[in-house]
Coordinates of C-alpha atoms and ligand atoms in Angstrom, one line a residue:
X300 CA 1.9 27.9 11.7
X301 CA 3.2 25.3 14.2
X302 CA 1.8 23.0 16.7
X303 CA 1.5 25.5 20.0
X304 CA 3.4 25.3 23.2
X305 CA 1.4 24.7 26.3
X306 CA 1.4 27.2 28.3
X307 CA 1.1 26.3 32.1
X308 CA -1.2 28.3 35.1
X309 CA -1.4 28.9 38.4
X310 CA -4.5 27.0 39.7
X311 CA -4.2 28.0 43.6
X312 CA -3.8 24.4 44.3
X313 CA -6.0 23.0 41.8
X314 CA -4.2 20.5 38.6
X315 CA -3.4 22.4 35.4
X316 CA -3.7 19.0 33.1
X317 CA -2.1 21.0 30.3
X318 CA 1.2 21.6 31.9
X319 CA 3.5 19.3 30.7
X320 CA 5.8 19.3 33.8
X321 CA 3.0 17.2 35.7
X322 CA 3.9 14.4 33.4
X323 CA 7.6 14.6 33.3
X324 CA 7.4 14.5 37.3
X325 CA 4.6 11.8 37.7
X326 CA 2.4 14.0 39.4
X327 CA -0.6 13.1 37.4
X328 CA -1.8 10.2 38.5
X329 CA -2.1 12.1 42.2
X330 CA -4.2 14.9 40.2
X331 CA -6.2 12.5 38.4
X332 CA -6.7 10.4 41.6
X333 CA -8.6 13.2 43.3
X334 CA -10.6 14.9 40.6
X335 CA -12.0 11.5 40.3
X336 CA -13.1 11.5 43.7
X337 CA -14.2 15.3 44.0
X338 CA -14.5 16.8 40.9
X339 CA -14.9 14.0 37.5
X340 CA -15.8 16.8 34.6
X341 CA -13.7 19.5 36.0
X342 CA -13.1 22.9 34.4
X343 CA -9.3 23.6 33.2
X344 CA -8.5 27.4 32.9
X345 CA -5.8 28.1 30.3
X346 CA -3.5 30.6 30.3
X347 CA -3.3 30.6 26.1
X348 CA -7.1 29.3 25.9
X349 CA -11.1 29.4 26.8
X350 CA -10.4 26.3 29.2
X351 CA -11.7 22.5 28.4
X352 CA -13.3 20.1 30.5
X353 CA -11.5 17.2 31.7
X354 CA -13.3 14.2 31.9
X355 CA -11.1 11.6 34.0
X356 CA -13.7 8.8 34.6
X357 CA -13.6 5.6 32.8
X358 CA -17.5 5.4 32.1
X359 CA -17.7 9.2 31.4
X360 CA -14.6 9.0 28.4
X361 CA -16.7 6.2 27.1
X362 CA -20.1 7.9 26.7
X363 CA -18.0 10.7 25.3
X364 CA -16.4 8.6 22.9
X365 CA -18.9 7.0 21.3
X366 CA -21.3 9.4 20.9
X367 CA -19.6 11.7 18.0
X368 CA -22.6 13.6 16.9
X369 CA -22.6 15.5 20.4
X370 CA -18.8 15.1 20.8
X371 CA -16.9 15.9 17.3
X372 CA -13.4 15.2 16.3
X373 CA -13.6 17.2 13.3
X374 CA -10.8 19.6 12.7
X375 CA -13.3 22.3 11.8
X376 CA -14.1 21.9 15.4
X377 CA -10.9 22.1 16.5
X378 CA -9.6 18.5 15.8
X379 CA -8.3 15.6 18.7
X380 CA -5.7 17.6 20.3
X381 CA -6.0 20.5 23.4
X382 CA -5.0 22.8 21.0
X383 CA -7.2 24.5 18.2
X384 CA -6.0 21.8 14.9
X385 CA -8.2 24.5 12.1
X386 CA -6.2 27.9 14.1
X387 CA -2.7 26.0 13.2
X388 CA -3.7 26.4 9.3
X389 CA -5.1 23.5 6.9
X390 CA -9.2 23.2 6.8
X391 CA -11.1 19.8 6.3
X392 CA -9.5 19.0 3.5
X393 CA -6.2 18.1 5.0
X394 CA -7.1 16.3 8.3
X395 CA -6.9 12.9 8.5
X396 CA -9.2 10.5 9.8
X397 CA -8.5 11.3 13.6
X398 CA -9.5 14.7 13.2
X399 CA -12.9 13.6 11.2
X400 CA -16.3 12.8 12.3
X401 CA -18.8 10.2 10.7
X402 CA -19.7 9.6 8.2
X403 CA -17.0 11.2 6.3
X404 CA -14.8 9.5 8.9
X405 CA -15.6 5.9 7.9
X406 CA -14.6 6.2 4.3
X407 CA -11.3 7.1 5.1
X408 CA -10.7 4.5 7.8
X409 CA -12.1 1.8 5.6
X410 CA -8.7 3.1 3.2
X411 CA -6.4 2.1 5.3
X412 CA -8.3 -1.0 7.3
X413 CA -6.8 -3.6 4.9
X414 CA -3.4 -2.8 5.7
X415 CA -4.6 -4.3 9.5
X416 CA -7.0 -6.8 8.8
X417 CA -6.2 -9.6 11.8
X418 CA -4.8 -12.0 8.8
X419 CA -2.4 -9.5 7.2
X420 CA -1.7 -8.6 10.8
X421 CA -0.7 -12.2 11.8
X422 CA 1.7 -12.9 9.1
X423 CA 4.0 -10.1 10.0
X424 CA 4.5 -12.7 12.9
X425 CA 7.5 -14.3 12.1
X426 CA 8.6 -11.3 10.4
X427 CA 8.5 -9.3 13.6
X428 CA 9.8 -12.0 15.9
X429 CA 13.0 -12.1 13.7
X430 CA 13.4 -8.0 14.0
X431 CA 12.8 -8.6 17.7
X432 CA 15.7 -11.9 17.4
X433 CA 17.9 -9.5 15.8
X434 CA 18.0 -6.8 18.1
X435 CA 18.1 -8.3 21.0
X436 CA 21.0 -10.4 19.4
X437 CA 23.4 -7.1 19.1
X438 CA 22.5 -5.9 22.7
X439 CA 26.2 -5.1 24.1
X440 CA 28.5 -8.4 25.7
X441 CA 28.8 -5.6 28.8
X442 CA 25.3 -6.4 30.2
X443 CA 24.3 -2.5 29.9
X444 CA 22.7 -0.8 27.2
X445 CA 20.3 2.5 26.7
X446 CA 17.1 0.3 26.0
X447 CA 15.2 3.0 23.7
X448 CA 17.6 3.1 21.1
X449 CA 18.5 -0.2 21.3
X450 CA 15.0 -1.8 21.5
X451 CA 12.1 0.2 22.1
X452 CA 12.5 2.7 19.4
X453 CA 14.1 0.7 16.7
X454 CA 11.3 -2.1 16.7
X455 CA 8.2 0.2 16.2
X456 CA 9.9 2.3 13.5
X457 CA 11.3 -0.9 11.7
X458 CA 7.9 -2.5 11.2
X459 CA 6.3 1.2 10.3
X460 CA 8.7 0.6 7.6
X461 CA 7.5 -2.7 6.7
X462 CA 3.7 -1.2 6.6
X463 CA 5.0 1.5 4.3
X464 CA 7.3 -0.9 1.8
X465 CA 10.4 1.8 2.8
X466 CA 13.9 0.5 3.5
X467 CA 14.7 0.2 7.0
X468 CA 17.7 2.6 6.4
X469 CA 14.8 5.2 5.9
X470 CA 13.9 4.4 9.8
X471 CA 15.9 7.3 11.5
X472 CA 14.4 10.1 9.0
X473 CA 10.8 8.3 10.4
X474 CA 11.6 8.6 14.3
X475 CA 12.9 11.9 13.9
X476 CA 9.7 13.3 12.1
X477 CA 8.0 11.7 14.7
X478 CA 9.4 12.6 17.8
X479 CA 9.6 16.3 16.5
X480 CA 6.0 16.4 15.7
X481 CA 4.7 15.4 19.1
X482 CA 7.4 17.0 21.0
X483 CA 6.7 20.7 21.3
X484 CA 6.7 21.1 24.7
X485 CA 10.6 19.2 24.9
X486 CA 13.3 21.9 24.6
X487 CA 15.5 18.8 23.3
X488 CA 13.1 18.0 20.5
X489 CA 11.5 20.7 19.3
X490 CA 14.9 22.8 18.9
X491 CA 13.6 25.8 17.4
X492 CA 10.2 26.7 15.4
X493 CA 13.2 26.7 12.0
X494 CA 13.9 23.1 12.7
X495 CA 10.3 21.9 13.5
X496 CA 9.4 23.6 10.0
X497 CA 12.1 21.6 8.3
X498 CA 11.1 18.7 9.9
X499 CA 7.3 19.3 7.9
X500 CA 8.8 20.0 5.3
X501 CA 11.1 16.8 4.8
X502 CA 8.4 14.4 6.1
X503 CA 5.6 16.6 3.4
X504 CA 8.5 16.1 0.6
X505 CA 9.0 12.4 1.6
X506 CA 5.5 11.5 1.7
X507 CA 4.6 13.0 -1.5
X508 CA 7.8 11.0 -3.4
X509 CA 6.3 8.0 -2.2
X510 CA 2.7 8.7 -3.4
X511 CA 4.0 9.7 -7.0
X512 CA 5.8 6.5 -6.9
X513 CA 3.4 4.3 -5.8
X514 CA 0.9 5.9 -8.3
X515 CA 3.4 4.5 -10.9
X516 CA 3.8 1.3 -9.2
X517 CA 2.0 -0.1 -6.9
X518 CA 2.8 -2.5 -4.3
X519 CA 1.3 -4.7 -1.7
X520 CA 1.8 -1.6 1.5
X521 CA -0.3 1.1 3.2
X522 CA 1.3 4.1 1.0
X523 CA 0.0 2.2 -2.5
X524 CA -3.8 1.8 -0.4
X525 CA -3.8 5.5 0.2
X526 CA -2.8 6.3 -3.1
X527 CA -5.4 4.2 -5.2
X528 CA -8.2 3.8 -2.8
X529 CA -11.5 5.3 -4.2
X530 CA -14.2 7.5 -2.0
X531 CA -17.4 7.6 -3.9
X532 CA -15.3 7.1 -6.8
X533 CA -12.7 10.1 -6.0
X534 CA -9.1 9.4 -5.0
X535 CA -8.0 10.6 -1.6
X536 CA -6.9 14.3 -1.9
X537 CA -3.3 14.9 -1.4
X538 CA -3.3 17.5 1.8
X539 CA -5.3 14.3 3.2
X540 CA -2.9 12.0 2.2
X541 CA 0.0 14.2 3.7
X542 CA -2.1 14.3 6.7
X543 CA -2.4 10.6 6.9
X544 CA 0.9 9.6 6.7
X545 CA 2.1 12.1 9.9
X546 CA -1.2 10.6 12.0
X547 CA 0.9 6.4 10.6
X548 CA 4.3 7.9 11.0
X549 CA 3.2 9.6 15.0
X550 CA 0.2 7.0 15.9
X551 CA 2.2 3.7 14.8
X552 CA 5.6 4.8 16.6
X553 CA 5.3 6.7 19.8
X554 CA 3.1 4.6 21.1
X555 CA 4.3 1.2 20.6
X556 CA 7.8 2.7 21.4
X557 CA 5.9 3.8 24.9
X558 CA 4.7 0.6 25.8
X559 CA 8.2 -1.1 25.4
X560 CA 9.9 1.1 27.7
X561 CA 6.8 1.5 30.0
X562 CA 5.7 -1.9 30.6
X563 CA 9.6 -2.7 31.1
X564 CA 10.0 -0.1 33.9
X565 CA 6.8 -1.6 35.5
X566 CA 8.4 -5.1 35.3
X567 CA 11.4 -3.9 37.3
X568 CA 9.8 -2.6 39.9
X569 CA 7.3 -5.0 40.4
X570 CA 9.7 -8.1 40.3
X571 CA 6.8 -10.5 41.6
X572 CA 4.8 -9.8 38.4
X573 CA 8.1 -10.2 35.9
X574 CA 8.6 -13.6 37.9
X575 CA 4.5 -14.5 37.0
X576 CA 6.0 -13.9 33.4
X577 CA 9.3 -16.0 33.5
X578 CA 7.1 -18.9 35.3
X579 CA 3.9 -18.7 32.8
X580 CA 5.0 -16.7 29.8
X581 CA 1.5 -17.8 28.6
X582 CA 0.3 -14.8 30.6
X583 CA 2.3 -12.5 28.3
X584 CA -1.0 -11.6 26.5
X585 CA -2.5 -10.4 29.5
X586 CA 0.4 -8.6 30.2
X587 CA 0.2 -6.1 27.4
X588 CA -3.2 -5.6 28.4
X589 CA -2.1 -4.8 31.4
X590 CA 1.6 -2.4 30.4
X591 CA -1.0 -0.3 27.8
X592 CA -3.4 0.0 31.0
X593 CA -0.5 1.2 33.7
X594 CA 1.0 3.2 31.1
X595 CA -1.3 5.1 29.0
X596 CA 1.1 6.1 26.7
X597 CA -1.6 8.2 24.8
X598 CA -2.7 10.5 28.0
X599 CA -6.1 12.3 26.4
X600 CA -7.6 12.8 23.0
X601 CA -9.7 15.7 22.3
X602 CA -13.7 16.5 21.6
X603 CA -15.5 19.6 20.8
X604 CA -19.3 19.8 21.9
X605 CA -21.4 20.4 19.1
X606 CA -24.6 21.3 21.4
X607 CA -25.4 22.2 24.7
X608 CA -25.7 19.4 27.0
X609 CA -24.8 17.8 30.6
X610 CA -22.3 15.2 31.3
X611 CA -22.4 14.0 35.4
X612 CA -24.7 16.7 36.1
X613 CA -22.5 19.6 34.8
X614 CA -23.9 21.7 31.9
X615 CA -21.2 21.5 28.9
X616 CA -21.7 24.3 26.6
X617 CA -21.5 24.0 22.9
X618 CA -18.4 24.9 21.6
X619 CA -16.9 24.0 24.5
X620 CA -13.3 21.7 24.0
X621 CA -13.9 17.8 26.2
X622 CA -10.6 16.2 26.5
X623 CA -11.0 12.6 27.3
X624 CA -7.8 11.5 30.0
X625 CA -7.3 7.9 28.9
X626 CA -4.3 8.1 31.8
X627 CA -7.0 8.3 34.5
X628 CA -10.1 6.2 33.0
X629 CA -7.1 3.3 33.2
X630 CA -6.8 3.8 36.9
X631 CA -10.5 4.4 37.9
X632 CA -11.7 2.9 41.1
X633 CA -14.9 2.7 39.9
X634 CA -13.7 -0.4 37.2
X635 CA -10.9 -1.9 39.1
X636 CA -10.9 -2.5 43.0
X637 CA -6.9 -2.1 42.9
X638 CA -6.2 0.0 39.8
X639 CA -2.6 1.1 41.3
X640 CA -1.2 -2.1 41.2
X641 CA 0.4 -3.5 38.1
X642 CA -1.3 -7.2 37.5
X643 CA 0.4 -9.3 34.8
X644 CA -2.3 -12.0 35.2
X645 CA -5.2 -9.5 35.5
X646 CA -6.4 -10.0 31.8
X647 CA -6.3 -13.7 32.0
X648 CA -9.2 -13.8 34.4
X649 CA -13.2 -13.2 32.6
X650 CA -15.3 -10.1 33.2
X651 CA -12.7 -7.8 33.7
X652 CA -13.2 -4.3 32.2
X653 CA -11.0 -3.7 28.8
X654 CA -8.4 -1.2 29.4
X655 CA -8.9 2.3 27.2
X656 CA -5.6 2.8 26.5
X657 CA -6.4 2.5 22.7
X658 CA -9.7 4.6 23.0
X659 CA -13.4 3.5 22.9
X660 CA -15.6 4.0 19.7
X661 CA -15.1 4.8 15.7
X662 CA -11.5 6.2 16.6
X663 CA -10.5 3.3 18.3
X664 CA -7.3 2.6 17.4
X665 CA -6.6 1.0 14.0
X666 CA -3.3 -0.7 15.1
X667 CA -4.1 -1.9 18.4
X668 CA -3.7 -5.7 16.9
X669 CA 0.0 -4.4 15.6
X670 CA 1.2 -3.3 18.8
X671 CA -0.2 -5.8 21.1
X672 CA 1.6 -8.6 18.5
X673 CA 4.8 -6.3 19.1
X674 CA 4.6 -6.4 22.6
X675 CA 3.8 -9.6 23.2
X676 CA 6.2 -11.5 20.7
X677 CA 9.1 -8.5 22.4
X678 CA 8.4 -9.7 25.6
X679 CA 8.4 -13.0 25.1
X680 CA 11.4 -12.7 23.4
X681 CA 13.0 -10.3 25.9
X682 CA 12.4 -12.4 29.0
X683 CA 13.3 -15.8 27.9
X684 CA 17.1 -14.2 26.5
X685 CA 17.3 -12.0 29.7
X686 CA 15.3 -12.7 32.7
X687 CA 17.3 -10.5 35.1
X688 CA 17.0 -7.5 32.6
X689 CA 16.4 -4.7 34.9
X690 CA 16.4 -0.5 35.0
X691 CA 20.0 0.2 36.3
X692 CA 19.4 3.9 36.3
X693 CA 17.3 7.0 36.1
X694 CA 15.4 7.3 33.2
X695 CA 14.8 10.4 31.4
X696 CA 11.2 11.5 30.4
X697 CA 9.5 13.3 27.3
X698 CA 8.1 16.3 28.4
X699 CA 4.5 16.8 27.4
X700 CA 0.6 16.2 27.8
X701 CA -0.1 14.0 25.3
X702 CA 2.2 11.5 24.9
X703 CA 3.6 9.7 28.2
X704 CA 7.2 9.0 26.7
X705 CA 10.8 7.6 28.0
X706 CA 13.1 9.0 26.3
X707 CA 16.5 7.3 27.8
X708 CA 16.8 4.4 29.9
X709 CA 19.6 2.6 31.0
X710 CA 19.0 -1.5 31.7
X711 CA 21.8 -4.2 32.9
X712 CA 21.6 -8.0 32.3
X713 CA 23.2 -11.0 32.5
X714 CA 24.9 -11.1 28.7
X715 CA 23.9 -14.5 26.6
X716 CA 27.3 -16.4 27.1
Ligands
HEM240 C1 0.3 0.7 22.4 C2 0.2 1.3 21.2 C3 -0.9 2.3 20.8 C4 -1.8 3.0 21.6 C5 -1.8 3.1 23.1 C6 -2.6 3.7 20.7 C7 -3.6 4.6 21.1 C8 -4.6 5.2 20.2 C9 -5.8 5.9 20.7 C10 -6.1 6.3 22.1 C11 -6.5 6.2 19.6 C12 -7.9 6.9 19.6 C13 -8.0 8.2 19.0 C14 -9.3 8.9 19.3 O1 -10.3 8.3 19.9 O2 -9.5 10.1 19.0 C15 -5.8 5.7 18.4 C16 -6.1 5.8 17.1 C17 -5.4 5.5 16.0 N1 -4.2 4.7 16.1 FE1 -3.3 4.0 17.7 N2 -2.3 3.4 19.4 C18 -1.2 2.5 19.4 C19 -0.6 1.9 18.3 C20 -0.9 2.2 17.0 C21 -0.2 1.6 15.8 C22 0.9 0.6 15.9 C23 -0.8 2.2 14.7 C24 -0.4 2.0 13.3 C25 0.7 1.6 12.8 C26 -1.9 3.1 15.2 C27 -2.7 3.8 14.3 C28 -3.8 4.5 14.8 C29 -4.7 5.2 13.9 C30 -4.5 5.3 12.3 C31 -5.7 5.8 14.6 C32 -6.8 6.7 14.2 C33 -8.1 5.8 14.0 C34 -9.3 6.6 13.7 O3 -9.3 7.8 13.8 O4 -10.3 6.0 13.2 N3 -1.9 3.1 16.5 N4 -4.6 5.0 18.8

């Protein structure tokens, strides 16, 4: 079966953080703003489902977080995502390490660690700064261009390919897999259930050419880890595998991607802050600390309780589904005395709470070194070629809940003479 469509309800007023419209039309921030304030673990009604809990406090989604034993991840449980992972088919045996809970979880994460040890991580350096040099080289002599295609989209999937040892030529089949796997609720990407079952099926055929190749030949990339790493001296069964390299192909694109666009759009309209940047690009770190706090580009991940229990005073029953809203934790009050404004140099100061943009405990996310390198050396590069780069139009948004997504977005500049 496929990934669900979220169905939307009529609250009386109240937020429905499942429907996907209240992210295409940036109304969430407004919901999350006021169920911090009056209601922090609040009970969502669905229309296809028991309900969840949404927890929108920073301190809350990190208690959850890090204590898996009450909050599980497992797919058995019903996996990271608002819909029920184990009802969609598969069992255990084919999640990946998202949708596990320790310690089964740290075996397979310590698979795939080497391929983003900080070392290994650092030398794709240079080879990322000259992806970023080339495409910002064939930016169009007109001073517009659509900036997802040209930049935002193609640098993520580019070095994906890099992690997997693939040719770059292989990139398109990568970002459409990708974008039809997480867009369900977008008409424009998720076609028809015939064409999101082909996509599986291509990316599932893919994926298991490259492990019978690496098998045979190992090389020095993430796909020849998977293939020949050991857990208590058993090989990592294939449905696992498959499930692994959708989680890489998803995790390692649509968020990076997200963060590119995003943090651009925030630079536009906060031309003070891009100005910071063009007089100090030293605070370019901070910066990305900052874009992946303002734009959450993961909104929630999922938890199941596995026992009775109380979070802020409200009884949480087991079985019940806790979805974590990284979105609103990133613009809590309660951490930041001005969370809704966009701060370029607010990570250079000490003491100031990490954003949770890449999640809090065991899950935290395994690439957050590879995308902050990509966004700072983009940016860098990006601002010293074209200061004046700017949005020159309306931008078109991915419609769903769980990823916070540009999908078009035109920019103008002054052309490199
Ligand atoms: C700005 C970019 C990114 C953001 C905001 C982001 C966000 C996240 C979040 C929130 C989680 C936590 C999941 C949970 O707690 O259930 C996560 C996990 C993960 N991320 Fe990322 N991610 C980004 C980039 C990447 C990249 C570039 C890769 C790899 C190429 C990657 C690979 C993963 C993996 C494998 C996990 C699962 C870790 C586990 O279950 O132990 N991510 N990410």
């Amino acid at each position: 079966m496929l990934r669900p469509q979220a169905k939307a309800i009529d609250l009386n007023g109240k937020p429905d953080l499942k429907d996907p419209d209240l992210y295409l039309h940036e109304q969430h921030h407004e919901a999350f703003r006021r169920l911090r304030a009056e209601e922090p673990v609040y009970w969502n009604p669905e229309a296809d489902g028991p309900g969840f809990w949404a927890v929108t406090r920073y301190d809350d989604i990190e208690a959850v977080s890090k204590n898996p034993k009450l909050f599980s991840s497992a797919k058995h449980n019903g996996g990271h995502r608002i819909f029920n992972e184990n009802e969609i088919g598969g069992n255990d045996t084919d999640a990946s390490m998202i949708s596990m809970d320790p310690p089964a979880h740290a075996g397979y994460r310590r698979m795939v660690t080497p391929g983003f040890v900080p070392k290994r991580i650092s030398n794709m350096e240079e080879r990322i700064r000259a992806r970023v040099t080339r495409l910002l080289d064939a930016m169009p002599k007109t001073g517009e261009a659509e900036f997802i295609s040209a930049v935002a989209a193609a640098l993520p999937i580019e070095v994906l390919a890099e992690l997997f040892g693939v040719p770059e030529s292989d990139g398109p089949k990568l970002f459409e897999w990708s974008n039809a796997t997480v867009g369900e609720d977008d008409p424009e990407l998720r076609v028809s259930d015939e064409y999101m079952q082909k996509c599986i099926m291509e990316m599932a055929g893919y994926a298991a050419g490259l492990w019978q190749q690496r098998l045979e030949t190992p090389g020095d990339d993430l796909i020849s880890m998977l293939a020949h790493s050991k857990i208590g001296g058993e090989a990592m069964n294939f449905p696992t595998y498959i499930g692994t390299f959708i989680l890489l192909v998803v995790a390692g694109n649509e968020t990076t991607r997200n963060s590119i666009s995003g943090g651009l759009l925030a630079l536009s309209e906060n031309p003070g802050e891009r100005q910071k940047l063009l007089d100090d690009p030293s605070l370019i770190p901070s910066a990305v600390q900052e874009i992946v706090r303002w734009v959450s580009p993961v909104l929630h991940m999922r938890r199941t309780a596995t026992e009775d229990t109380e979070l802020r005073g409200q009884k949480i029953r087991k079985g019940d589904k806790v979805v974590m809203w990284y979105a609103s934790g990133n613009r809590d009050e309660a951490q930041w005395a001005d969370p809704y404004r966009f701060d370029v140099a607010r990570y250079a100061a000490p003491g100031v709470p990490a954003q949770i943009g890449f999640g809090v405990g065991q899950h935290f996310c395994l690439g957050s070194r590879l995308a902050e390198l990509q966004l700072t050396i983009l940016f860098e590069e990006l601002l010293r070629r074209f200061p004046d780069i700017n949005v020159s139009g309306p931008i078109r948004r991915l419609r769903s809940n769980f990823i916070y997504g540009i999908k078009e977005m035109p920019v103008s500049y002054t052309p490199e003479g």
